[in-house]
Coordinates of C-alpha atoms in Angstrom, one line a residue:
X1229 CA 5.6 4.9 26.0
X1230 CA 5.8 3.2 22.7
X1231 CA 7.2 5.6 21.1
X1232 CA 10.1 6.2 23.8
X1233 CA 10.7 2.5 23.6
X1234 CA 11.3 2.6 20.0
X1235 CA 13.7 5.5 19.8
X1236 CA 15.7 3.3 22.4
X1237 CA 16.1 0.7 19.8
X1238 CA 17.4 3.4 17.1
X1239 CA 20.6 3.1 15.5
X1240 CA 23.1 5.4 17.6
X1241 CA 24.0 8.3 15.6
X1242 CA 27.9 7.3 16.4
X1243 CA 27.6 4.4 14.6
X1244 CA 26.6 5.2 11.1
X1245 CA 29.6 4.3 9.7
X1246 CA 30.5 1.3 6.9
X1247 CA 32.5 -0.4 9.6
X1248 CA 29.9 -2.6 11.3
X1249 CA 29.2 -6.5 11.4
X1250 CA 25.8 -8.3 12.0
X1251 CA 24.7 -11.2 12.5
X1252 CA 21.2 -11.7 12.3
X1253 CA 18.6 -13.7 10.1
X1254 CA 16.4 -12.6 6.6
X1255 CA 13.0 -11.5 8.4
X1256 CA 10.8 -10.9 4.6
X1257 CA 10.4 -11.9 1.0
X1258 CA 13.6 -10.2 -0.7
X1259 CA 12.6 -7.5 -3.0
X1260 CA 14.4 -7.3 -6.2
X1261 CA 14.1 -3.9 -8.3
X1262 CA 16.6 -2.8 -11.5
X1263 CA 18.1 0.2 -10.8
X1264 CA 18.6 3.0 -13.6
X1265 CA 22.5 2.3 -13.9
X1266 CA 22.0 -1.9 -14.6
X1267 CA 22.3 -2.9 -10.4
X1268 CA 20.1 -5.3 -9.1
X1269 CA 19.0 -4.3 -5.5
X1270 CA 17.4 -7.1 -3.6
X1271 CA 15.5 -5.5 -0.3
X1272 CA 14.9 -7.2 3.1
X1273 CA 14.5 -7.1 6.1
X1274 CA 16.9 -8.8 8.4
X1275 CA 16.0 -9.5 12.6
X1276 CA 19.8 -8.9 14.5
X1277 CA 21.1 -10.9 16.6
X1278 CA 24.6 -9.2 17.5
X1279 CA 26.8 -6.2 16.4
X1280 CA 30.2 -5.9 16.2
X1281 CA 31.0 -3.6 17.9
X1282 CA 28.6 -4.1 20.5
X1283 CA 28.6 -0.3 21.4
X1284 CA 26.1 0.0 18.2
X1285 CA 23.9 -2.9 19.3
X1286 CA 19.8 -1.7 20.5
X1287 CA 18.7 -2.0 17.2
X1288 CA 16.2 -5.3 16.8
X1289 CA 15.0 -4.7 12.9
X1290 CA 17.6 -4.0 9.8
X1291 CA 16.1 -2.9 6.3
X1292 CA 19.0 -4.0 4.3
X1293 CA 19.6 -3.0 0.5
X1294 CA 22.5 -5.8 -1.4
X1295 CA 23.5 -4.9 -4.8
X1296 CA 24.0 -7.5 -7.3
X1297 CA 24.4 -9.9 -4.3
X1298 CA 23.2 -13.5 -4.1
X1299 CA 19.5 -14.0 -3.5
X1300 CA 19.2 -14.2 0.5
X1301 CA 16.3 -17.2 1.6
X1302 CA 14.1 -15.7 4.3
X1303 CA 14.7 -18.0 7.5
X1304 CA 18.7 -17.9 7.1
X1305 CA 21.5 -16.7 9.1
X1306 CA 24.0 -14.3 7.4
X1307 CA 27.1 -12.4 8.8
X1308 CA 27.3 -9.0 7.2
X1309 CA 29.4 -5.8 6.7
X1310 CA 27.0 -3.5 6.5
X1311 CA 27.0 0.5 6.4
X1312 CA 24.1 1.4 8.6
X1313 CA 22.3 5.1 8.9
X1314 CA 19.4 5.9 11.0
X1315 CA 15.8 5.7 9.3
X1316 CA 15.6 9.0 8.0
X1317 CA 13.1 9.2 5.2
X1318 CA 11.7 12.2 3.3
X1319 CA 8.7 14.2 4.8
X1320 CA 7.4 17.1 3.2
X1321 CA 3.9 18.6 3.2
X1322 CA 1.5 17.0 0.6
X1323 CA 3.0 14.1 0.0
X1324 CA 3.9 10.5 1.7
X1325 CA 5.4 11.0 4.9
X1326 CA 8.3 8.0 4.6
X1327 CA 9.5 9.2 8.5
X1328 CA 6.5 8.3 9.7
X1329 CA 6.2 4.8 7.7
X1330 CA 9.5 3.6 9.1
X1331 CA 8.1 4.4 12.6
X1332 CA 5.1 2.3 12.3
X1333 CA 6.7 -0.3 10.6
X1334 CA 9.2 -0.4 13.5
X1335 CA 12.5 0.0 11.2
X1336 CA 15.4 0.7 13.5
X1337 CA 17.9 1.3 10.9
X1338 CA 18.9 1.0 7.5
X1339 CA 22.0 -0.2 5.6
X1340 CA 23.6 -1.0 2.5
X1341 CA 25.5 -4.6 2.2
X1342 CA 28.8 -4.5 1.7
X1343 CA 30.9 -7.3 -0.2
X1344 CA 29.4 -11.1 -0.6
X1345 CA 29.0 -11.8 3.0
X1346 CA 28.7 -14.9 5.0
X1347 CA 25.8 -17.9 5.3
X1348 CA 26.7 -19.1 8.7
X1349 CA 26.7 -22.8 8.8
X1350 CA 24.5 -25.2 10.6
X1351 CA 21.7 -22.8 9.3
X1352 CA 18.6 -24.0 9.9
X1353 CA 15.1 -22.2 8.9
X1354 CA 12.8 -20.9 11.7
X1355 CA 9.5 -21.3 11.6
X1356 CA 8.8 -17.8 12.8
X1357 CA 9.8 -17.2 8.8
X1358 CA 8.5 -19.8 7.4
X1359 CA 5.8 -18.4 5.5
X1360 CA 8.4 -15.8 3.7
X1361 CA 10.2 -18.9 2.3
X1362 CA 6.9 -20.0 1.0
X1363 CA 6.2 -16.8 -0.4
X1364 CA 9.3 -16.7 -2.7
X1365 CA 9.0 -20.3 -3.9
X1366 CA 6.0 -18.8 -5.3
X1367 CA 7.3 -15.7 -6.8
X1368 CA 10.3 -17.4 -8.0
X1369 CA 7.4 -20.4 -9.7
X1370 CA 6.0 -16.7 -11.2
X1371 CA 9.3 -15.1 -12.3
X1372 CA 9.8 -18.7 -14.6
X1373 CA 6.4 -18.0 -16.3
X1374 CA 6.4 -16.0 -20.1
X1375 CA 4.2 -13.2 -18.5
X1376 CA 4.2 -10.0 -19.8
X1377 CA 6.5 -7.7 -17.1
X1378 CA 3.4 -6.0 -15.9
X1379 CA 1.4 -8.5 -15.6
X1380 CA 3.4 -10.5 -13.7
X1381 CA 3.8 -7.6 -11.3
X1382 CA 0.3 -7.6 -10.7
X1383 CA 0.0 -11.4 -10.3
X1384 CA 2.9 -10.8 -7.5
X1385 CA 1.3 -8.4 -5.9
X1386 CA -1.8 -10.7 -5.6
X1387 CA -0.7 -13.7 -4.9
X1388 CA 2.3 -13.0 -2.4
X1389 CA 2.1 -8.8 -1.4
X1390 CA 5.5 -8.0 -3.6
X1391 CA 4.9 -4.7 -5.2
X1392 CA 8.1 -4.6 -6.5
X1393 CA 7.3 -4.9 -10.2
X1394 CA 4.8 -2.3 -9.6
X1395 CA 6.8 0.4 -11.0
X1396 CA 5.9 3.9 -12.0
X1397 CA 3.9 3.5 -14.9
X1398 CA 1.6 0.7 -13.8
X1399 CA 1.1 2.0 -10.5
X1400 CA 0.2 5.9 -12.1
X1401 CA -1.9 3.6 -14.7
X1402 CA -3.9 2.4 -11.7
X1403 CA -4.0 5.1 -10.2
X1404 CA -6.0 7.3 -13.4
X1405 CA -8.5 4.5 -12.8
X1406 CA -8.6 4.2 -9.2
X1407 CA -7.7 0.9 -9.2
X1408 CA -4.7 0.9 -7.0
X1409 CA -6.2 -0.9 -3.9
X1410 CA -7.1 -3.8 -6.4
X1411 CA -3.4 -4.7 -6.0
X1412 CA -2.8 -4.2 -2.5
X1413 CA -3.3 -6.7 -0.3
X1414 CA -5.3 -5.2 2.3
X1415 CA -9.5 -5.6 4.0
X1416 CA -11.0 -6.2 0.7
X1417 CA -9.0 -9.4 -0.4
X1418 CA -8.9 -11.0 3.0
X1419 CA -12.8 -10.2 2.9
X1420 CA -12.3 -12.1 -0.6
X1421 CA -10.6 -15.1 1.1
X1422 CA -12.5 -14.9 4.0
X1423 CA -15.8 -15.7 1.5
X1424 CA -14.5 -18.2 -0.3
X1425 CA -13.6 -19.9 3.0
X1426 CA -17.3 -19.6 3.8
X1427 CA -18.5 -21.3 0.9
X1428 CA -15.8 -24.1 1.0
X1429 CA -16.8 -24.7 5.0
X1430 CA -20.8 -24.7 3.9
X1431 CA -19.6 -27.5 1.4
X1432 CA -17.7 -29.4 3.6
X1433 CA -20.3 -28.9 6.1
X1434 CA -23.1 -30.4 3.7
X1435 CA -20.4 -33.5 2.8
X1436 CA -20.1 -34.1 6.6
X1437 CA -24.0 -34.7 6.8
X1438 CA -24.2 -36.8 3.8
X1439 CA -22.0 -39.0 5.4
X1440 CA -23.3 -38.8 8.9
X1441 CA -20.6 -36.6 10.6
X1442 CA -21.7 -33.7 13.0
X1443 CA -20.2 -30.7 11.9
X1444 CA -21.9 -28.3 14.6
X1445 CA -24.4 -25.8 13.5
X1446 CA -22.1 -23.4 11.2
X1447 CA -18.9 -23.2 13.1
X1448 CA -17.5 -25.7 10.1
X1449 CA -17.7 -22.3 8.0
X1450 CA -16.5 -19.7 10.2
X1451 CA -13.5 -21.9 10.8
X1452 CA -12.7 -22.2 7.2
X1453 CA -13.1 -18.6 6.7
X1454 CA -11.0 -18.0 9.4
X1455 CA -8.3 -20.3 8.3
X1456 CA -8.6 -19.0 4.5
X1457 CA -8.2 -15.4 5.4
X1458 CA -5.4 -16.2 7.7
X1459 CA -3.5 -18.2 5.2
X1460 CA -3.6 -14.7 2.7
X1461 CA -2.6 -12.7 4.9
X1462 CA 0.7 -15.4 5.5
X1463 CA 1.1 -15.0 1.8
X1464 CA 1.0 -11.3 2.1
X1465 CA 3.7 -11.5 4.9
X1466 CA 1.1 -10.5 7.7
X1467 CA 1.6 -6.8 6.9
X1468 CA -0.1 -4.0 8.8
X1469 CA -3.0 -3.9 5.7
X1470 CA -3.6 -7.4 6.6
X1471 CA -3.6 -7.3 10.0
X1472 CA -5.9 -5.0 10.2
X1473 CA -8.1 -6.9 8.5
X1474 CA -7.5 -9.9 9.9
X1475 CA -8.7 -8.1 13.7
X1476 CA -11.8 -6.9 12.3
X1477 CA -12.9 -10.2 10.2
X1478 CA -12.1 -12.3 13.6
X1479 CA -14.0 -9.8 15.5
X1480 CA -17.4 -10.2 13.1
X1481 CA -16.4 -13.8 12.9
X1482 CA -15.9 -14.0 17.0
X1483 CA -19.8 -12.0 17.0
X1484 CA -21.1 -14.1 14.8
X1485 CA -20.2 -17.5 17.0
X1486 CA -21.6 -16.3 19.9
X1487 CA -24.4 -15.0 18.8
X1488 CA -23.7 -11.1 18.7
X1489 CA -24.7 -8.5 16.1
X1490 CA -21.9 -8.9 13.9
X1491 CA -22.2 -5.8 11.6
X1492 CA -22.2 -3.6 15.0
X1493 CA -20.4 -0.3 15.1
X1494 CA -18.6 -1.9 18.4
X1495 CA -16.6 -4.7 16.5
X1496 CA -15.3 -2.3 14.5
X1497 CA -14.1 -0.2 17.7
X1498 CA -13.4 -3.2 18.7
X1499 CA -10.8 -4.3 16.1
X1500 CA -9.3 -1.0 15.9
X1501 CA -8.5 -0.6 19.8
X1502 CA -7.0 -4.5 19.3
X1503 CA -4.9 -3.1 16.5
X1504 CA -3.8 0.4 18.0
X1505 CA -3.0 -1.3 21.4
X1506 CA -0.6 -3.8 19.3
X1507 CA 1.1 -0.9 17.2
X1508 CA -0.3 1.9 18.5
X1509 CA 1.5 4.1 15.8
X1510 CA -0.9 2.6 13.1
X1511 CA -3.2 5.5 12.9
X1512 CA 0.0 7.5 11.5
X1513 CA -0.8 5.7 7.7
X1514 CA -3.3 6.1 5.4
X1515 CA -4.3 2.3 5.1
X1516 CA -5.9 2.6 8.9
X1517 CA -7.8 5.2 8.3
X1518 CA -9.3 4.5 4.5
X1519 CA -9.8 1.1 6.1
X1520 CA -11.6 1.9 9.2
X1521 CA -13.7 4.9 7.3
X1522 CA -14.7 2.7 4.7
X1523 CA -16.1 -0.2 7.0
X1524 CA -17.7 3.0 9.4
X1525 CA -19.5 4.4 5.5
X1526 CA -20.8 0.9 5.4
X1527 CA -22.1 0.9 8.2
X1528 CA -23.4 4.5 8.3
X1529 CA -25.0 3.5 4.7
X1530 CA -26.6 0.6 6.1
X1531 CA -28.3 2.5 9.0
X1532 CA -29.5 5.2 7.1
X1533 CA -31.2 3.2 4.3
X1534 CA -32.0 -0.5 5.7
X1535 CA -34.7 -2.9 4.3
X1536 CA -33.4 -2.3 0.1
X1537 CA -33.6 -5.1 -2.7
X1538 CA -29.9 -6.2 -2.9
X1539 CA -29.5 -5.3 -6.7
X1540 CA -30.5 -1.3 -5.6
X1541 CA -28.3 -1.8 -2.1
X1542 CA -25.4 -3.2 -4.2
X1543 CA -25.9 -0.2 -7.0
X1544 CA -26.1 2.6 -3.9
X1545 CA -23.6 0.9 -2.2
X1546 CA -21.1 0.9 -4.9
X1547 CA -21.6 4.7 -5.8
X1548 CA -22.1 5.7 -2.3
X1549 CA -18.4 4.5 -1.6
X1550 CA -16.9 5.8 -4.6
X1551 CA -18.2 9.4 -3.2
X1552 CA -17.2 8.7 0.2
X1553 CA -13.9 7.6 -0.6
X1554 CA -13.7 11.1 -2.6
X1555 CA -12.3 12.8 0.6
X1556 CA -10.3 10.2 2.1
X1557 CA -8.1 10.1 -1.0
X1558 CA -7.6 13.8 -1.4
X1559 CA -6.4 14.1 1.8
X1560 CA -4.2 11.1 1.7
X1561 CA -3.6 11.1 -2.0
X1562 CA -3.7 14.7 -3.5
X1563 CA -6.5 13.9 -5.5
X1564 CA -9.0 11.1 -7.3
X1565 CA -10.0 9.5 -10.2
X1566 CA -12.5 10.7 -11.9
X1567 CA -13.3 7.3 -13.6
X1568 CA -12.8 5.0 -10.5
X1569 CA -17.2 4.1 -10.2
X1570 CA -17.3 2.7 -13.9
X1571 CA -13.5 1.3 -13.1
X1572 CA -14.4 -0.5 -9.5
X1573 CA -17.9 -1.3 -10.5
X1574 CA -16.2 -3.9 -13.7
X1575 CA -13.0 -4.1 -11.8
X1576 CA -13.5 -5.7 -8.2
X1577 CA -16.1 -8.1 -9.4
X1578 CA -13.4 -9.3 -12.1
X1579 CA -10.6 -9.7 -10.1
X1580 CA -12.5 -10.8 -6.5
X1581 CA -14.3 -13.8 -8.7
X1582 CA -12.1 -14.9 -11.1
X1583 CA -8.0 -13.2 -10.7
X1584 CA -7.4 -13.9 -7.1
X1585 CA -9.3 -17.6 -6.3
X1586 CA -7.3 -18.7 -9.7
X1587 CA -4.5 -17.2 -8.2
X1588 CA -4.7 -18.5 -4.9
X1589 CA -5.6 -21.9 -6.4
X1590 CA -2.3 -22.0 -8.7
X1591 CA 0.0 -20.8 -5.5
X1592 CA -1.5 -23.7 -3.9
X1593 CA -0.5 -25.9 -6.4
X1594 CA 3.0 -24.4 -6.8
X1595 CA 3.5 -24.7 -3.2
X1596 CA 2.8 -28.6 -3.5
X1597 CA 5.0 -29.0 -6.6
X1598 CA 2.1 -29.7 -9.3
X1599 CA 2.4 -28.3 -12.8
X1600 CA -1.2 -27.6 -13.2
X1601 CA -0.7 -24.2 -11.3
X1602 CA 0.8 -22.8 -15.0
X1603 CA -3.0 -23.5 -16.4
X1604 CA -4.1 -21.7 -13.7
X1605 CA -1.7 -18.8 -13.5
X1606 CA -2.6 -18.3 -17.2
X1607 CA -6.0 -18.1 -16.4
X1608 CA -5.7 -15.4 -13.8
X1609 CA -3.1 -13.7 -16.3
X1610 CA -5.3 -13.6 -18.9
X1611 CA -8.1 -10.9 -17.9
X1612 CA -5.0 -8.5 -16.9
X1613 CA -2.9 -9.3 -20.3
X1614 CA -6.4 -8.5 -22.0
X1615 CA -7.1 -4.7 -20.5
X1616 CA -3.5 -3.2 -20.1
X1617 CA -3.3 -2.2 -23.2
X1618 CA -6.6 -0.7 -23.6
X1619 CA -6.0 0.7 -20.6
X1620 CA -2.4 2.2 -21.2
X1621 CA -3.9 3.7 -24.8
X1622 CA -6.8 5.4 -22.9
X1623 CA -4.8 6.9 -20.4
X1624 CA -2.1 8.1 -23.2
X1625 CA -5.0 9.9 -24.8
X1626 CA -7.0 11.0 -22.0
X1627 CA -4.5 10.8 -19.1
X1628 CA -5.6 15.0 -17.9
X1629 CA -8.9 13.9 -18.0
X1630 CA -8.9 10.5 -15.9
X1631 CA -7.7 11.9 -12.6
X1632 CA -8.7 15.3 -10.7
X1633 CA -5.9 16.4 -9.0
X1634 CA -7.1 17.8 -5.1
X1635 CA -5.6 19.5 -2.1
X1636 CA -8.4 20.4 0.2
X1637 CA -7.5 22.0 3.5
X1638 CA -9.2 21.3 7.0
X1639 CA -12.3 22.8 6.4
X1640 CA -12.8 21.7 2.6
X1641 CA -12.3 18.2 4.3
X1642 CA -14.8 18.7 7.1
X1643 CA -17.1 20.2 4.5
X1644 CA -17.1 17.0 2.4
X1645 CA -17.3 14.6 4.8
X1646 CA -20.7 16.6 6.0
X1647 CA -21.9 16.0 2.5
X1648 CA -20.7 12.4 2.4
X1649 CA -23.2 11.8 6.0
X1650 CA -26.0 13.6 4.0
X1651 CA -26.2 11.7 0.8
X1652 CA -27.1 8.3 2.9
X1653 CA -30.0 10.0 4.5
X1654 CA -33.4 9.4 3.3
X1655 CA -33.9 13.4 2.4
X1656 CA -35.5 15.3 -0.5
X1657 CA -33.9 16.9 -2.8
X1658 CA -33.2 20.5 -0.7
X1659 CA -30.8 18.1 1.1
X1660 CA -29.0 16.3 -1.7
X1661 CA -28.2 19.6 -3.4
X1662 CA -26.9 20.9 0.0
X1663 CA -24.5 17.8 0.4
X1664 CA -23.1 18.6 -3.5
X1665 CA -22.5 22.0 -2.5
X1666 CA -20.9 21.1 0.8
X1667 CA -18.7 18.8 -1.7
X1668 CA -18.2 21.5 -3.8
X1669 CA -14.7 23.3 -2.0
X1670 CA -13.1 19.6 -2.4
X1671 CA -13.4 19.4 -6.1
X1672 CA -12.2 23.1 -7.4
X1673 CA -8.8 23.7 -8.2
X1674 CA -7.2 25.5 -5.0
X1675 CA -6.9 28.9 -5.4
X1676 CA -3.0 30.8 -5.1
X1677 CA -1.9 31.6 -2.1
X1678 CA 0.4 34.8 -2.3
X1679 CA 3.8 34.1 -1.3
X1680 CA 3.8 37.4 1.5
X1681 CA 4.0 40.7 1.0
X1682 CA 5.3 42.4 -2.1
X1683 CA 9.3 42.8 -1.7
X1684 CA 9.0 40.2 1.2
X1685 CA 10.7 36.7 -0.2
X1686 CA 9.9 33.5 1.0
X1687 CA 12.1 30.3 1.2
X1688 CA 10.9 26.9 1.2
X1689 CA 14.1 23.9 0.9
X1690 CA 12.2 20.7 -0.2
X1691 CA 13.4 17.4 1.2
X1692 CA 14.7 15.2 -2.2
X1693 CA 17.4 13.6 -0.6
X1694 CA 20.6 13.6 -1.8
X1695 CA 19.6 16.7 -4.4
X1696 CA 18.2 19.7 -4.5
X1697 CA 14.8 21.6 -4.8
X1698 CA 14.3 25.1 -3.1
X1699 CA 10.9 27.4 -4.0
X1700 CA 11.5 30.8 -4.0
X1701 CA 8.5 32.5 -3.7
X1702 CA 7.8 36.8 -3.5
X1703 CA 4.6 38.2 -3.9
X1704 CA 2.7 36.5 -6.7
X1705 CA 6.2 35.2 -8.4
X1706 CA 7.3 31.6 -7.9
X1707 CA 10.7 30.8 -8.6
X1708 CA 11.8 26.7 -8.6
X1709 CA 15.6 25.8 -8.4
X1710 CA 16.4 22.7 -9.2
X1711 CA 14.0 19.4 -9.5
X1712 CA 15.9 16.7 -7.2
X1713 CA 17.1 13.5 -8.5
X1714 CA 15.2 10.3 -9.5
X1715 CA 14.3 8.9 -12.8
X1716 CA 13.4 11.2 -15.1
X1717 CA 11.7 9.3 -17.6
X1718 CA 9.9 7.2 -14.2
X1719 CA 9.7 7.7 -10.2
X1720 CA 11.3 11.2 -9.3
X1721 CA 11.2 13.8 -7.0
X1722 CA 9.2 16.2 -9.3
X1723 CA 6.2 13.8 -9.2
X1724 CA 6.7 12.9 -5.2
X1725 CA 7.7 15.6 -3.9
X1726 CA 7.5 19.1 -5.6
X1727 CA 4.1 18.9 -7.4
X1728 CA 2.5 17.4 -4.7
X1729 CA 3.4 20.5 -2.4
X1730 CA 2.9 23.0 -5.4
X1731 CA -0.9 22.2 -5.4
X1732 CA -1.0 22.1 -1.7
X1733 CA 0.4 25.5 -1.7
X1734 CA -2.3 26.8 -4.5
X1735 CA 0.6 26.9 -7.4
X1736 CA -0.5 27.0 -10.7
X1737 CA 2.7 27.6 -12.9
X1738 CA 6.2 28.9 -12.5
X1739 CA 6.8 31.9 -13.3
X1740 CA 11.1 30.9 -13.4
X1741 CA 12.8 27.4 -13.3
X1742 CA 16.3 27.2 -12.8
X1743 CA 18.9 24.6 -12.8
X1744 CA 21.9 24.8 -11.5
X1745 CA 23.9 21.9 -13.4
X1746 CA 22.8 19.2 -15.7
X1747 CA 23.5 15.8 -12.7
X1748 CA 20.4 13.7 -12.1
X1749 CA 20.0 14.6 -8.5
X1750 CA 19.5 18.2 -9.7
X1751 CA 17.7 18.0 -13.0
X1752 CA 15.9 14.1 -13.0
X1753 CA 12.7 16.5 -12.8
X1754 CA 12.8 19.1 -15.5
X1755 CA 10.4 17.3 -17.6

């Protein structure tokens, strides 16, 4: 039903034509990114109101794209020509599915901006959108400070959820050190939030009985985590990530008023049937799932060895969710890092203690116009400035050894995740070597897969967008023509789509590459 209701609201395939008109108002944070040929593209997304003509009106939710336009204010009404296209997005095996992301995130169409356009007058801001203005005061107050690109990019990303600095060499740096869900905002950072609003409640709480006040038996501090985490996830721009987290921590925090178990097995049902039946094409995306499984692992952990000291449970824990995560981000990733338990273990510490409460605390102060946020932004910067560089030199050196590239299969998965149940048991030794062997299929290199029989020629046409990129495959022989477009000294199609699908499919080397003609959209992936 959902879904049907959705592809009513889809851009009619008659209409995707540069002749349109809408009136509507800037629903996000604008995105700004430099594109390869000098452009400025600022993304939003943009609520419609009307369309001229009004035989292309259903859809509700625009992704927009305005080139070396003005900087659009979330909250204000704009009349636009626009060329508009259904949400078609690239979805090949192996790699991110961008079809599927547009559904969940309930994109009806997309469209590219054309001319200056027109802010409509008598515009006033609504408070629905509120928080998005707030959000790019502060990223504007971040943009004036003389950070280093990158690490402003992670501050962003922080702070207010904009991952558009994050380009393609920080976010593959991350990623050789498994760091990537450091920087998006997602469960473990509202956790974050959530606990510092704990310990600010239990202080406010104590004031209130030095002075005489009742302040309830510890509903002070469950409100104040409750309005903490819900005032990060506004600075994140409520996104699904946060959401999600946000039903969960209410649902422990709900328990936890009343009285309940609040580590139970059912609040985390709980949460995810509140979050499904709100968009109940969440469980298409990764996020959900690594989410979910990690809080289920806890859980499972917890069981299956209670009653620990808490400097062995927080040693177990941490290398019991670096395995279990192994899996998880095969499947969803193509593969792990191989240094993520010595990464995570200095990492999340750093940046849940010291980066994000400095950053939190200098947004805070940005958003009331005081200059002491630049001490503090500098604080938070200064960690990050310090370990790029190592970071960038190690991975330069050492970059084949940091990751281990994966593409399990069903039962390699199945297999793993057997293992991961095992290692929390309380068993001897018999049963920890069969839980490594069960991981075993997960972390060898797939084996070939023969492309049919010999004289027999297989055809497989990639989707690179506007491009090309067609495997040729006969017997043992692999043939690639052409490598799609992108950037080829950054984010491309060879990275995205092709390699990812290549180790899926058991594919070692080439045995030909050919190129039909020297344009980007053809050759950005040679390299």
């Amino acid at each position: 039903a959902h879904g049907y209701s959705r592809e009513a609201m889809r851009l009619p395939s008659q209409c995707e034509t540069e002749g349109l008109v809408v009136v509507g108002v800037v629903s996000s944070l604008p995105r700004a990114t430099r594109m390869n040929s000098g452009e400025l593209r600022r993304r939003f997304e943009f609520a419609l109101e009307s369309t001229t003509p009004s035989a292309c009106s259903g859809p509700e939710r625009l992704l927009l794209s305005w080139y070396d336009g003005p900087e659009p204010e979330p909250g204000q009404r704009w009349r636009l020509q626009v060329a508009l296209k259904r949400p078609w997005g690239l979805a090949n095996p192996g790699s991110f599915n961008m079809q599927a992301w547009y559904a969940r995130t309930t994109i009806d169409a997309l469209g590219t901006v054309r001319g200056r356009g027109t802010l409509l007058s008598g515009n006033e801001r609504s408070l629905r959108y509120a928080h998005h203005a707030l959000r790019q005061r502060v990223a504007r107050r971040l943009r004036e400070l003389p950070f280093d690109g990158q690490v402003r990019a992670v501050l962003l990303a922080l702070s207010v959820a904009d991952r558009s600095g994050l380009d393609h060499h920080l976010w593959s740096l991350l990623q050789q050190f498994g760091l990537n869900h450091l920087v998006v905002v997602s469960g473990l950072h509202v956790g974050m939030a959530a606990g510092l609003g704990l310990i600010l409640g239990s202080l406010l709480q104590r004031l209130c009985w030095l002075a005489g006040v009742p302040a309830g038996s510890g509903q002070l501090r469950l409100l104040s985590a409750a309005a903490c985490a819900l005032g990060y996830a506004a600075l994140a721009g409520f996104s699904l990530s946060t959401l999600r987290a946000l039903c969960m921590l209410f649902c422990f925090l709900l328990a936890t008023a009343f009285g309940r178990r609040s580590g139970s097995l059912r609040n985390l049902l709980l949460a995810a049937l509140a979050l499904l039946a709100c968009n109940p094409l969440a469980g298409l995306g990764s996020g959900f799932w690594l989410s979910f499984g990690s809080v289920a692992w806890l859980l499972w952990l917890g069981a299956a060895r209670p009653g620990r000291g808490w400097l062995a449970r927080l040693g177990t824990t941490h290398l019991y969710m670096t395995l279990a995560m192994l899996p998880m981000g095969a499947w969803w990733f193509g593969g792990s890092s191989r240094f993520s338990a010595v990464a995570n273990l200095f990492m999340v510490p750093l940046v849940g203690l010291w980066v994000v409460p400095l950053s939190l605390a200098a947004t805070t102060l940005s958003l009331l116009g005081l200059s002491l946020d630049r001490i503090l932004w500098g604080l938070a910067a200064t960690p990050v400035a310090l370990l790029l560089p190592p970071a960038r030199e190690l991975a330069r050196r050492h970059g084949d050894l940091l990751y281990l590239q994966a593409a399990p299969d069903w039962p390699a998965l199945v297999l793993a995740l057997a293992g991961v149940v095992l290692f929390a048991l309380r068993a001897g030794v018999r049963a920890k070597l069969l839980a490594a062997l069960l991981l075993l299929p997960l972390l060898l290199p797939p084996l070939h897969v023969a492309g049919g029989q010999p004289g027999a020629l297989r055809v497989t046409v990639l989707d690179v967008g506007q491009g090309t990129a067609v495997l040729l495959r006969s017997g043992d022989r692999t043939l690639l023509y052409d490598t799609g477009g992108g950037d080829p000294a950054g984010s491309n199609m060879a990275r995205s789509v092709i390699l990812p699908y290549l180790r899926r499919e058991g594919v070692g080397q080439l045995d030909h590459m050919v190129l039909s003609h020297p344009d980007a959209d053809h050759s950005a992936g040679a390299e």
